């Protein structure tokens, strides 16, 4: 009887800890959910723009021969499983391992989307932000976010010179004005 009660108490403590930890944290949903609304020309086809970018292929790049060579030099046996590599090539892989293949998906820049994905929320900018959408004040703020990965002092591999203006022009994905 006491063992059963202890087991039940243990399960309750674990469940309470999990619920307490995850309460209030936004959850990642992945690019497949984002594209439902963001793949039409009317919306600006942000999904198509992302698909054309290297961001959409950043996780796959970790399986290349070049990535393995860089990994070996850095003492990393499997770049596609290493947190140091994933932090830039698939930024939300730690929080959502099932979405690792998204690479640098929508939520890497715009925040976990579960709480702002609903149409009634997305139509209200303030409500979207309140529910986790990250909106940048200006291009300098965007550039600062980009530089968390596109930085010269990467200790694992050489990073090409980052020209924000050119890069931003190639990936900018505004909603068309009405």
Coordinates of C-alpha atoms in Angstrom, one line a residue:
X1 CA 0.0 0.0 0.0
X2 CA 2.8 2.5 1.0
X3 CA 4.8 1.6 -2.2
X4 CA 1.7 2.3 -4.3
X5 CA 1.2 5.6 -2.6
X6 CA 4.8 6.5 -3.0
X7 CA 4.7 5.7 -6.7
X8 CA 1.6 7.8 -7.1
X9 CA 3.2 10.7 -5.2
X10 CA 6.3 10.4 -7.4
X11 CA 4.3 10.5 -10.6
X12 CA 2.3 13.5 -9.3
X13 CA 5.6 15.4 -8.5
X14 CA 7.0 14.6 -11.9
X15 CA 3.8 15.7 -13.6
X16 CA 3.5 18.8 -11.5
X17 CA 7.1 19.7 -12.3
X18 CA 6.6 19.2 -16.0
X19 CA 3.4 21.2 -16.1
X20 CA 5.0 24.0 -14.0
X21 CA 8.1 24.2 -16.2
X22 CA 6.2 24.2 -19.5
X23 CA 3.4 26.6 -18.4
X24 CA 3.8 30.0 -20.0
X25 CA 6.4 28.8 -22.5
X26 CA 5.5 29.1 -26.1
X27 CA 5.7 25.9 -28.2
X28 CA 7.3 25.5 -31.6
X29 CA 5.0 24.4 -34.4
X30 CA 7.4 24.2 -37.4
X31 CA 7.4 25.6 -41.0
X32 CA 4.8 23.2 -42.2
X33 CA 2.2 24.9 -40.0
X34 CA 3.4 28.4 -40.8
X35 CA 3.2 27.7 -44.6
X36 CA -0.5 27.1 -44.4
X37 CA -1.1 30.8 -44.3
X38 CA 2.3 32.1 -45.5
X39 CA 2.7 30.4 -48.9
X40 CA 0.3 32.5 -51.0
X41 CA 1.2 35.5 -53.2
X42 CA -1.5 37.5 -51.3
X43 CA 0.5 36.9 -48.1
X44 CA 3.8 37.6 -49.8
X45 CA 4.8 33.9 -50.1
X46 CA 7.1 34.1 -47.2
X47 CA 7.3 30.3 -47.2
X48 CA 8.5 30.2 -50.9
X49 CA 11.1 32.9 -50.1
X50 CA 12.4 30.8 -47.2
X51 CA 12.5 27.6 -49.3
X52 CA 14.7 29.4 -51.8
X53 CA 17.1 30.5 -49.1
X54 CA 20.1 28.7 -47.5
X55 CA 18.2 28.9 -44.2
X56 CA 15.8 26.2 -45.3
X57 CA 18.8 23.9 -46.0
X58 CA 21.0 24.8 -43.0
X59 CA 20.3 21.6 -41.1
X60 CA 20.9 19.4 -44.1
X61 CA 24.3 21.2 -44.6
X62 CA 25.4 19.5 -41.3
X63 CA 25.4 16.1 -43.0
X64 CA 27.7 17.2 -45.9
X65 CA 31.2 16.0 -46.3
X66 CA 32.4 19.6 -45.6
X67 CA 30.5 19.7 -42.3
X68 CA 32.0 16.4 -41.3
X69 CA 35.5 17.7 -42.1
X70 CA 34.9 20.9 -40.1
X71 CA 33.5 18.8 -37.3
X72 CA 36.5 16.5 -37.2
X73 CA 38.8 19.5 -37.0
X74 CA 36.7 20.8 -34.1
X75 CA 36.5 17.5 -32.3
X76 CA 32.8 17.0 -33.2
X77 CA 32.0 13.6 -34.5
X78 CA 28.4 14.2 -35.8
X79 CA 27.6 17.9 -36.5
X80 CA 23.9 17.1 -37.1
X81 CA 23.6 16.0 -33.5
X82 CA 26.0 18.5 -31.8
X83 CA 24.4 21.4 -29.9
X84 CA 27.3 23.7 -30.9
X85 CA 26.4 23.2 -34.6
X86 CA 22.6 23.0 -34.1
X87 CA 22.5 26.3 -32.2
X88 CA 22.9 28.1 -35.6
X89 CA 22.0 25.5 -38.2
X90 CA 18.7 24.5 -36.4
X91 CA 18.2 27.0 -33.6
X92 CA 15.1 25.4 -32.0
X93 CA 16.3 21.8 -32.3
X94 CA 16.9 21.6 -28.5
X95 CA 13.3 22.8 -27.7
X96 CA 11.7 20.9 -30.5
X97 CA 13.9 18.0 -31.7
X98 CA 11.1 16.8 -34.1
X99 CA 11.5 20.0 -36.0
X100 CA 15.2 19.9 -36.3
X101 CA 15.1 19.4 -40.1
X102 CA 13.4 22.9 -40.4
X103 CA 16.9 24.4 -40.1
X104 CA 16.6 28.1 -39.6
X105 CA 12.8 28.1 -39.9
X106 CA 10.3 30.8 -39.4
X107 CA 10.3 30.5 -35.6
X108 CA 14.1 30.9 -35.4
X109 CA 13.5 34.6 -36.0
X110 CA 9.9 35.1 -35.2
X111 CA 9.5 33.1 -32.0
X112 CA 7.7 29.9 -31.2
X113 CA 4.3 30.1 -33.0
X114 CA 1.8 28.0 -31.1
X115 CA 0.2 30.8 -29.3
X116 CA 0.1 33.4 -32.1
X117 CA -0.7 31.1 -35.1
X118 CA -4.5 31.5 -34.8
X119 CA -5.9 33.9 -37.5
X120 CA -7.7 36.1 -34.9
X121 CA -4.4 36.6 -33.1
X122 CA -2.3 37.1 -36.2
X123 CA -4.6 39.8 -37.4
X124 CA -3.9 41.8 -34.3
X125 CA -0.2 42.9 -34.1
X126 CA -0.2 43.7 -30.4
X127 CA -2.0 40.4 -29.5
X128 CA 0.5 38.5 -31.7
X129 CA 3.4 40.0 -29.9
X130 CA 1.8 39.4 -26.6
X131 CA 1.5 35.7 -27.6
X132 CA 5.2 35.3 -28.6
X133 CA 5.6 36.8 -32.1
X134 CA 8.9 38.6 -32.4
X135 CA 8.7 41.7 -34.4
X136 CA 11.9 43.8 -34.9
X137 CA 11.8 47.5 -34.4
X138 CA 14.1 48.3 -37.4
X139 CA 16.8 46.8 -39.6
X140 CA 19.5 47.3 -36.9
X141 CA 17.5 45.0 -34.6
X142 CA 17.2 42.4 -37.4
X143 CA 20.9 42.7 -38.1
X144 CA 21.7 42.1 -34.4
X145 CA 19.6 39.0 -34.4
X146 CA 21.4 37.8 -37.6
X147 CA 24.8 38.4 -36.1
X148 CA 24.1 35.8 -33.3
X149 CA 25.1 33.2 -36.0
X150 CA 26.7 35.2 -38.8
X151 CA 29.6 36.3 -36.7
X152 CA 33.3 36.4 -37.6
X153 CA 34.4 34.9 -34.2
X154 CA 32.9 31.5 -34.8
X155 CA 35.3 29.2 -33.1
X156 CA 34.2 26.1 -35.1
X157 CA 34.5 27.2 -38.7
X158 CA 35.3 30.1 -40.8
X159 CA 32.3 32.3 -41.5
X160 CA 32.1 34.3 -44.7
X161 CA 32.0 38.0 -44.5
X162 CA 28.4 38.9 -43.6
X163 CA 27.0 41.8 -45.7
X164 CA 23.7 42.4 -43.9
X165 CA 22.3 44.7 -46.6
X166 CA 22.8 42.2 -49.4
X167 CA 21.7 39.2 -47.2
X168 CA 18.6 41.0 -46.0
X169 CA 17.6 42.0 -49.5
X170 CA 17.8 38.3 -50.5
X171 CA 15.6 37.0 -47.7
X172 CA 13.3 39.9 -46.8
X173 CA 9.7 38.7 -46.9
X174 CA 7.2 41.5 -46.2
X175 CA 3.5 41.1 -46.4
X176 CA 2.4 43.1 -49.5
X177 CA 0.6 46.4 -48.8
X178 CA -3.0 46.5 -49.7

